[in-house]
Amino acid sequence: MQQKQRMKLPNGPKTPRLVQMLQWISSPMKYMEDCTQRYGDIFTLQLTGPVVFVSNPQALQQMLTSDTKEFAAPGEPLFESFLGKHSVITVSGEVHRRQRQLLMPPFHGERMRTYAQVITKVTEEIISQWQIGLPFTVHPAMQAITMRIIMQAVFGLYDSPRAQELEELLTLMLNRAGSSPLRALMIYFPALQKDLGPLTPWRTFLRRRSRVYQLLQEEIQARREQADSSRTDVLSLLIAARDEAGQPMTDAELSDELMTLLVAGHETTATAVTWALYWIHKSPAVREKLLQELDTVSDRSDSSSIVKLPYLNAVCNESLRIYPVGMLTFARVVQQPLSLCGYELEPGTAVMGSIYLTHQREDLYPQPKQFKPERFLERQFSPYEFLPFGGGAKRCIGAAFAQFEMKLILATILSRLELALLDNSDVKPKRRGLVTGPDRPIQMVVSNQRQVESRIPEAISG
Ligand code: HEM
């Protein structure tokens, strides 16, 4: 048991702040694992300031259920240059609560059914470009799928020139953002966000961002002029949404929130499906069991039956457990003196939930490095033991959408194609910008079509 200590931050490495910061940026998972081995369920790292990391379910519960009293969920100013100052991620307090209330209804579980067709159709379109016997890299293919799904389900944009330009620009901005250590550093050190002239990364980013905002404004303007109550895309619903005082979102809020949904929802889901495809094909027994289960659904367009399949659910959960795409919750800040894992914390202390470390706990997940979907069939985990989408006041707004999307993309691919990994050696997790992605490209090959169905795309047979 830890000794109760007065107003002292939990233990942590004594190395200089810059060294800690560099270790944190270059290999966050290893660094967190080393620290938890040395210091236990709670430790402090000196990053841009001291940050307390916790991976104890009781402490996570305390932190994520008492957001308004003991802990506040502040805005993340680091993201302002990317998402704007009206984003749900950068605002705090009452404004944050209002933005969430306006944003959440389109992502409610029931609404998902409206997006099922878009998800399946987009997946079919993209996989129709894969040729039998020709290897492809999984992550960019999944990025293409999730980008187009967001363009259609969230922005309501299909084949217009504006849609095409937006998709191209956003793909360039997002696939590059954070992909190099320099760009990851730029997120943590806003001082590096300097315009050093044409063709430098920051200038290019700003130029693209400004064009994206211009296109978004044009789209919002066009929608306002031709209001169509039958549209079910998220943007149309957000334009129609009213807060408790009957006020709509301003154009500036709408643009920032669209950027936020895109940044938060595109790369995360693409990476999650990439990991799931890797694990399914890495473990033949898992694949076999999953295919058997998928074959029990006679009507492939019946999305509500697909999303209820227990083993598919367990496979998705285990993928999100073993290498959670979001390794941390956003920071919460202590509001009043409180005790956490035996430490007395002062107001102002920043605390982050380590989703990665919690999901690696041997006491919850025996042999945590092994991919075993069965654990999710054998027992129920509390929202503080399994928390791929965080929790409390800042819990992921797109959680239901992301899970629905993951399941339908996987079901569509697996029931139509037989795939194999090109290289069966282990893939490890690595920080890729803001998400936990694979440390090397995962390549697969289509070995065959799985079944003859009228909607099998023709290019596959080539
Ligand atoms: C597998 C995919 C995804 C994962 C693993 C994921 C994970 C997370 C995590 C860990 C957080 C922080 C929660 C906290 O601090 O307690 C978060 C926040 C958020 N996510 Fe997701 N996410 C995913 C997909 C999406 C999608 C598809 C969208 C929207 C289209 C989305 C929108 C957001 C937003 C807006 C926030 C900030 C909420 C706030 O500040 O109040 N996410 N997500």
XYZ file of C-alpha atoms and ligand atoms in Angstrom:
505
model
C 0.000 0.000 0.000
C 1.172 3.475 -0.813
C 1.859 5.782 2.132
C -0.601 8.639 2.375
C 1.383 11.789 1.593
C 0.431 15.459 2.037
C 0.351 17.736 -0.981
C 3.130 15.908 -2.781
C 2.816 14.927 -6.396
C 2.976 11.165 -7.023
C 6.479 9.847 -7.752
C 7.959 9.869 -11.219
C 11.241 10.011 -13.124
C 13.773 12.572 -11.908
C 15.333 13.155 -15.319
C 15.211 16.711 -16.773
C 11.919 17.839 -18.243
C 13.225 17.961 -21.823
C 14.451 14.353 -21.575
C 11.065 13.244 -20.231
C 9.293 15.139 -22.980
C 11.418 13.546 -25.705
C 10.960 10.049 -24.258
C 7.248 10.698 -24.021
C 7.014 11.852 -27.632
C 9.223 9.122 -29.098
C 7.928 6.035 -27.247
C 4.988 6.851 -24.990
C 3.785 3.297 -24.428
C 7.145 1.956 -23.348
C 7.702 5.003 -21.152
C 4.329 4.543 -19.444
C 4.997 0.820 -18.938
C 8.438 1.506 -17.419
C 6.949 4.121 -15.096
C 4.079 1.939 -13.930
C 6.548 -0.856 -13.149
C 8.627 1.508 -11.037
C 5.975 3.704 -9.465
C 2.683 1.766 -9.653
C -0.831 2.844 -10.657
C -0.133 6.544 -10.316
C 2.954 8.553 -11.296
C 3.939 12.031 -12.436
C 5.707 12.997 -15.664
C 7.140 16.460 -16.220
C 5.909 17.400 -19.681
C 4.830 20.939 -20.602
C 4.048 20.937 -16.844
C 3.602 18.154 -14.284
C 0.974 15.612 -15.360
C -0.274 12.799 -13.127
C -0.994 9.518 -14.975
C -3.478 7.033 -13.477
C -4.402 3.500 -14.495
C -6.327 2.315 -11.467
C -10.035 1.667 -12.163
C -11.205 3.150 -8.814
C -9.158 6.295 -9.382
C -10.431 6.517 -12.972
C -13.977 6.237 -11.700
C -13.358 9.013 -9.195
C -11.815 11.185 -11.899
C -14.317 10.526 -14.658
C -17.586 10.501 -12.713
C -17.005 13.573 -10.573
C -16.010 15.901 -13.399
C -17.993 18.838 -12.126
C -17.073 18.683 -8.412
C -13.594 17.308 -7.840
C -12.316 17.426 -11.396
C -12.949 19.836 -14.248
C -12.632 18.985 -17.926
C -10.767 21.989 -19.296
C -10.416 22.864 -22.979
C -7.222 21.757 -24.729
C -5.564 25.002 -25.920
C -2.852 22.971 -27.703
C -5.403 22.053 -30.348
C -6.612 25.583 -31.059
C -4.401 26.089 -34.081
C -5.792 22.884 -35.611
C -9.427 22.955 -34.535
C -10.194 26.596 -33.794
C -11.327 28.231 -30.581
C -14.980 27.089 -30.831
C -14.220 23.349 -30.980
C -15.745 21.103 -28.307
C -12.152 19.972 -27.649
C -10.795 23.476 -27.003
C -13.672 25.064 -25.034
C -14.502 24.448 -21.383
C -17.200 24.872 -18.722
C -20.671 25.940 -19.762
C -19.678 26.502 -23.412
C -18.322 22.935 -23.570
C -21.532 21.546 -22.079
C -23.602 23.485 -24.651
C -21.474 22.338 -27.591
C -21.756 18.713 -26.499
C -25.519 18.998 -26.165
C -25.747 20.315 -29.710
C -23.280 17.802 -31.147
C -24.419 14.586 -29.521
C -27.922 13.895 -30.926
C -26.721 13.056 -34.470
C -24.360 10.452 -32.947
C -26.991 8.763 -30.814
C -27.211 4.986 -31.197
C -30.601 5.037 -32.936
C -29.388 7.486 -35.579
C -26.699 5.061 -36.655
C -29.057 3.023 -38.768
C -29.337 5.937 -41.197
C -25.588 5.733 -41.837
C -25.437 1.954 -42.390
C -26.019 2.182 -46.118
C -23.337 4.846 -46.577
C -20.787 2.771 -44.652
C -21.451 -0.443 -46.559
C -21.583 1.263 -49.950
C -18.364 3.232 -49.432
C -16.569 0.081 -48.238
C -17.766 -1.809 -51.319
C -16.588 1.014 -53.583
C -13.088 1.023 -52.123
C -12.622 -2.747 -51.956
C -13.763 -3.015 -55.562
C -10.415 -1.447 -56.487
C -8.451 -4.280 -54.874
C -7.292 -6.919 -57.339
C -6.906 -10.606 -56.570
C -3.249 -11.426 -55.953
C -2.122 -7.784 -55.787
C -0.865 -6.678 -52.338
C -2.231 -3.504 -50.793
C -1.344 -1.556 -47.662
C -4.177 -1.730 -45.153
C -3.948 1.622 -43.355
C -4.235 3.955 -46.377
C -7.092 1.812 -47.687
C -8.916 2.186 -44.362
C -8.158 5.931 -44.350
C -9.783 6.205 -47.777
C -12.860 4.364 -46.475
C -13.284 6.370 -43.268
C -12.601 9.688 -45.023
C -15.320 9.049 -47.589
C -17.728 7.874 -44.892
C -17.176 11.109 -42.965
C -17.586 13.184 -46.132
C -20.938 11.540 -46.816
C -22.403 10.714 -43.380
C -21.077 13.763 -41.504
C -20.728 16.456 -44.148
C -23.464 15.116 -46.440
C -21.149 15.671 -49.419
C -21.168 13.323 -52.366
C -19.838 13.901 -55.869
C -19.705 17.699 -56.212
C -16.492 19.554 -57.166
C -16.545 21.098 -53.668
C -16.735 17.628 -52.123
C -13.815 16.451 -54.219
C -11.628 19.421 -53.383
C -12.455 19.111 -49.684
C -11.691 15.402 -49.630
C -8.348 15.939 -51.351
C -7.306 18.798 -49.084
C -8.403 17.084 -45.896
C -6.656 13.868 -46.873
C -3.431 15.813 -47.437
C -3.776 17.717 -44.159
C -4.795 14.834 -41.958
C -2.629 12.066 -43.325
C 0.415 14.253 -42.867
C -0.539 15.920 -39.571
C 1.458 14.402 -36.772
C 2.979 11.699 -38.940
C 6.543 12.856 -38.259
C 8.207 13.548 -34.897
C 8.544 17.228 -35.904
C 4.820 17.497 -36.401
C 4.146 15.731 -33.096
C 6.507 18.235 -31.448
C 4.604 21.081 -33.095
C 1.431 20.003 -31.317
C 3.110 20.037 -27.902
C 5.198 23.174 -28.451
C 3.034 25.872 -30.038
C 6.198 28.000 -30.266
C 7.227 25.721 -33.168
C 4.057 26.623 -35.036
C 5.930 29.305 -36.936
C 5.444 30.462 -40.458
C 8.986 30.172 -41.816
C 8.089 30.908 -45.407
C 6.544 29.226 -48.437
C 6.746 25.403 -48.623
C 7.507 25.068 -44.897
C 5.148 22.645 -43.123
C 3.365 25.257 -41.026
C 2.748 27.641 -43.965
C 1.426 24.747 -46.086
C -0.805 23.630 -43.227
C -2.203 27.152 -42.753
C -2.845 27.594 -46.473
C -4.750 24.316 -46.724
C -6.633 24.958 -43.522
C -7.790 28.341 -44.710
C -9.052 26.898 -48.033
C -10.872 24.104 -46.140
C -12.606 26.696 -43.958
C -13.581 28.681 -47.039
C -15.135 25.562 -48.631
C -16.921 24.677 -45.397
C -18.354 28.186 -45.151
C -19.607 27.954 -48.755
C -21.257 24.627 -47.996
C -22.895 25.922 -44.786
C -24.123 28.994 -46.667
C -25.567 26.853 -49.478
C -27.320 24.579 -46.967
C -28.844 27.507 -45.123
C -30.168 28.899 -48.403
C -31.713 25.588 -49.520
C -32.966 24.128 -46.243
C -34.015 20.497 -46.778
C -35.555 18.824 -43.742
C -35.211 15.336 -45.257
C -31.395 15.403 -45.051
C -29.962 13.203 -42.294
C -26.248 14.012 -42.497
C -24.655 15.382 -39.333
C -24.039 18.859 -40.792
C -27.723 19.300 -41.720
C -28.760 18.165 -38.233
C -26.265 20.551 -36.635
C -27.508 23.479 -38.723
C -31.049 22.720 -37.516
C -30.034 22.147 -33.862
C -30.993 24.671 -31.166
C -29.578 25.049 -27.655
C -31.648 25.408 -24.466
C -32.127 29.117 -25.202
C -33.370 28.305 -28.704
C -30.142 29.568 -30.336
C -28.504 27.852 -33.328
C -24.769 27.323 -33.761
C -22.935 30.180 -35.428
C -21.106 29.588 -38.722
C -17.757 29.815 -36.909
C -18.873 27.168 -34.392
C -20.156 24.919 -37.173
C -16.877 25.106 -39.100
C -14.743 24.382 -36.032
C -16.972 21.476 -35.012
C -16.861 19.967 -38.500
C -13.057 20.109 -38.430
C -13.140 18.554 -34.960
C -15.385 15.666 -35.962
C -13.194 15.016 -38.936
C -9.886 15.159 -37.059
C -11.238 13.141 -34.121
C -13.138 10.617 -36.210
C -11.144 9.852 -39.349
C -7.697 8.640 -38.328
C -8.939 7.003 -35.104
C -11.455 4.774 -36.850
C -9.151 4.009 -39.805
C -6.442 2.885 -37.372
C -8.891 0.852 -35.274
C -10.118 -1.102 -38.331
C -6.511 -1.586 -39.490
C -5.601 -3.170 -36.145
C -8.721 -5.334 -36.196
C -7.932 -6.658 -39.698
C -4.370 -7.380 -38.594
C -5.435 -9.333 -35.495
C -8.165 -11.262 -37.286
C -5.727 -12.465 -39.941
C -2.907 -13.004 -37.491
C -5.045 -15.516 -35.593
C -6.621 -18.151 -37.933
C -8.892 -19.472 -35.170
C -10.328 -16.008 -34.572
C -10.938 -15.484 -38.281
C -12.619 -18.865 -38.634
C -14.941 -18.241 -35.693
C -15.796 -14.768 -36.934
C -16.603 -15.957 -40.452
C -18.845 -18.680 -39.066
C -20.700 -16.082 -37.065
C -21.015 -13.672 -40.005
C -22.419 -16.510 -42.130
C -25.334 -16.859 -39.712
C -26.673 -13.505 -40.932
C -28.632 -14.366 -44.038
C -29.387 -10.776 -45.050
C -26.100 -8.888 -45.421
C -27.895 -5.539 -45.545
C -29.384 -6.168 -42.095
C -27.030 -3.871 -40.193
C -28.909 -4.201 -36.917
C -28.244 -7.962 -36.829
C -24.587 -7.490 -37.790
C -23.853 -4.978 -35.040
C -25.388 -7.298 -32.415
C -23.142 -10.277 -33.260
C -21.389 -11.188 -29.979
C -18.108 -12.468 -31.389
C -17.711 -9.544 -33.805
C -18.291 -7.263 -30.825
C -15.689 -9.161 -28.790
C -13.135 -8.932 -31.640
C -13.640 -5.164 -31.957
C -13.380 -4.703 -28.182
C -10.225 -6.802 -27.925
C -8.639 -4.793 -30.777
C -9.471 -1.560 -28.969
C -8.178 -3.018 -25.707
C -4.817 -4.380 -26.714
C -3.596 -1.275 -28.578
C -6.129 1.441 -27.800
C -6.074 3.949 -30.618
C -6.413 6.759 -28.075
C -3.879 5.846 -25.397
C -4.986 8.567 -22.928
C -8.018 10.521 -21.896
C -7.785 14.287 -22.227
C -6.475 15.944 -19.066
C -8.804 16.612 -16.143
C -7.839 19.240 -13.577
C -8.276 18.927 -9.792
C -10.765 21.530 -8.482
C -10.588 21.014 -4.720
C -8.062 19.226 -2.474
C -8.658 15.508 -2.870
C -7.127 12.114 -2.303
C -6.287 9.912 -5.313
C -4.611 6.492 -4.830
C -3.331 7.686 -1.450
C -1.921 11.005 -2.690
C -3.369 14.341 -1.650
C -3.637 16.425 -4.797
C -3.909 20.195 -4.875
C -6.324 22.206 -7.014
C -4.782 22.868 -10.417
C -3.098 19.438 -10.739
C -3.514 17.957 -14.239
C -4.474 14.252 -14.293
C -4.751 11.954 -17.313
C -6.288 8.502 -17.457
C -3.892 6.058 -19.098
C -6.207 3.951 -21.226
C -3.233 1.937 -22.485
C -1.946 0.981 -19.016
C -5.442 0.180 -17.741
C -5.991 -2.165 -20.697
C -2.648 -3.858 -19.995
C -3.428 -4.684 -16.336
C -2.660 -8.315 -15.642
C -5.301 -8.433 -12.861
C -8.051 -7.502 -15.350
C -6.682 -9.031 -18.534
C -4.504 -12.104 -17.848
C -1.746 -12.404 -20.493
C -2.533 -8.859 -21.628
C -0.219 -8.963 -24.660
C -2.244 -11.772 -26.197
C -5.195 -11.155 -28.485
C -8.108 -13.056 -26.935
C -11.593 -11.832 -27.898
C -13.058 -14.539 -25.620
C -12.294 -12.393 -22.552
C -15.141 -10.130 -23.580
C -17.520 -13.106 -23.762
C -16.407 -14.514 -20.423
C -16.797 -11.415 -18.284
C -18.158 -7.902 -18.226
C -15.743 -5.032 -17.713
C -16.749 -1.829 -15.996
C -16.470 1.502 -17.884
C -13.331 2.200 -15.823
C -11.670 -1.126 -16.655
C -12.349 -0.973 -20.389
C -12.437 2.605 -21.646
C -11.266 2.938 -25.257
C -13.456 6.035 -25.623
C -12.552 7.685 -22.292
C -15.400 8.619 -19.968
C -17.363 11.313 -18.162
C -17.671 14.903 -19.341
C -15.364 14.453 -22.341
C -16.250 10.892 -23.331
C -15.874 10.400 -27.070
C -18.863 11.836 -28.903
C -18.370 9.438 -31.807
C -18.104 6.220 -29.732
C -21.368 4.660 -30.978
C -20.639 5.779 -34.548
C -17.073 4.438 -34.482
C -18.122 1.012 -33.167
C -20.957 0.781 -35.668
C -18.597 1.800 -38.464
C -15.887 -0.664 -37.411
C -18.326 -3.564 -37.353
C -19.928 -2.795 -40.699
C -16.617 -2.185 -42.486
C -15.210 -5.458 -41.132
C -18.374 -7.420 -41.908
C -18.477 -6.048 -45.470
C -14.833 -6.846 -46.179
C -14.727 -10.252 -44.512
C -17.912 -11.594 -45.956
C -16.907 -10.665 -49.501
C -13.179 -11.339 -49.677
C -10.602 -13.801 -48.464
C -7.576 -11.852 -47.317
C -4.147 -12.864 -46.034
C -1.300 -11.015 -44.360
C 1.717 -10.716 -46.607
C 4.121 -10.857 -43.695
C 3.050 -12.716 -40.579
C 5.667 -11.228 -38.252
C 4.507 -9.182 -35.263
C 3.448 -5.557 -35.652
C 3.998 -3.345 -32.608
C 2.171 -0.180 -31.604
C 3.770 3.175 -32.250
C 2.684 6.757 -31.707
C 1.524 8.107 -35.032
C 0.592 11.704 -34.432
C -2.201 11.561 -31.909
C -3.091 7.900 -32.310
C -1.522 4.523 -31.548
C -0.869 3.020 -34.950
C 1.220 0.140 -36.363
C 5.020 0.533 -36.368
C 5.293 -0.660 -39.973
C 2.930 -0.778 -42.955
C 0.644 -3.815 -42.773
C 0.258 -5.376 -46.185
C -2.434 -7.819 -47.216
C -3.485 -9.578 -50.355
C -6.911 -10.649 -51.639
C -6.613 -14.375 -52.210
C -10.182 -14.940 -53.351
C -13.765 -13.797 -53.337
C -15.642 -15.335 -50.490
C -19.016 -15.794 -52.052
C -20.987 -15.033 -55.146
C -23.321 -12.184 -54.430
C -25.032 -9.883 -56.863
C -23.313 -6.819 -55.348
C -19.742 -8.155 -55.550
C -17.808 -5.441 -57.366
C -16.623 -6.434 -60.790
C -12.995 -5.280 -60.563
C -12.401 -7.929 -57.893
C -12.958 -10.703 -60.386
C -10.120 -9.276 -62.481
C -12.194 3.949 -32.817
C -12.397 5.235 -32.939
C -12.280 6.264 -31.833
C -11.587 6.210 -30.639
C -10.747 5.061 -30.114
C -11.835 7.461 -29.957
C -11.311 7.777 -28.709
C -11.553 8.973 -28.038
C -11.013 9.300 -26.733
C -10.114 8.402 -25.895
C -11.440 10.549 -26.411
C -11.110 11.312 -25.120
C -12.197 11.031 -24.087
C -11.913 11.537 -22.685
O -11.053 12.410 -22.479
O -12.559 11.043 -21.736
C -12.250 11.027 -27.519
C -12.860 12.270 -27.576
C -13.583 12.711 -28.666
N -13.922 11.986 -29.788
Fe -13.378 10.099 -30.222
N -12.631 8.248 -30.742
C -12.945 7.555 -31.886
C -13.757 7.964 -32.928
C -14.424 9.179 -32.967
C -15.363 9.577 -34.003
C -15.797 8.694 -35.183
C -15.750 10.858 -33.706
C -16.712 11.761 -34.438
C -17.093 11.623 -35.678
C -15.086 11.244 -32.477
C -15.226 12.471 -31.847
C -14.661 12.795 -30.625
C -14.811 14.117 -30.019
C -15.531 15.328 -30.624
C -14.132 14.066 -28.780
C -13.972 15.204 -27.776
C -15.144 15.242 -26.800
C -15.058 16.415 -25.838
O -14.045 17.111 -25.805
O -16.039 16.640 -25.109
N -14.283 10.208 -32.049
N -12.315 10.035 -28.491
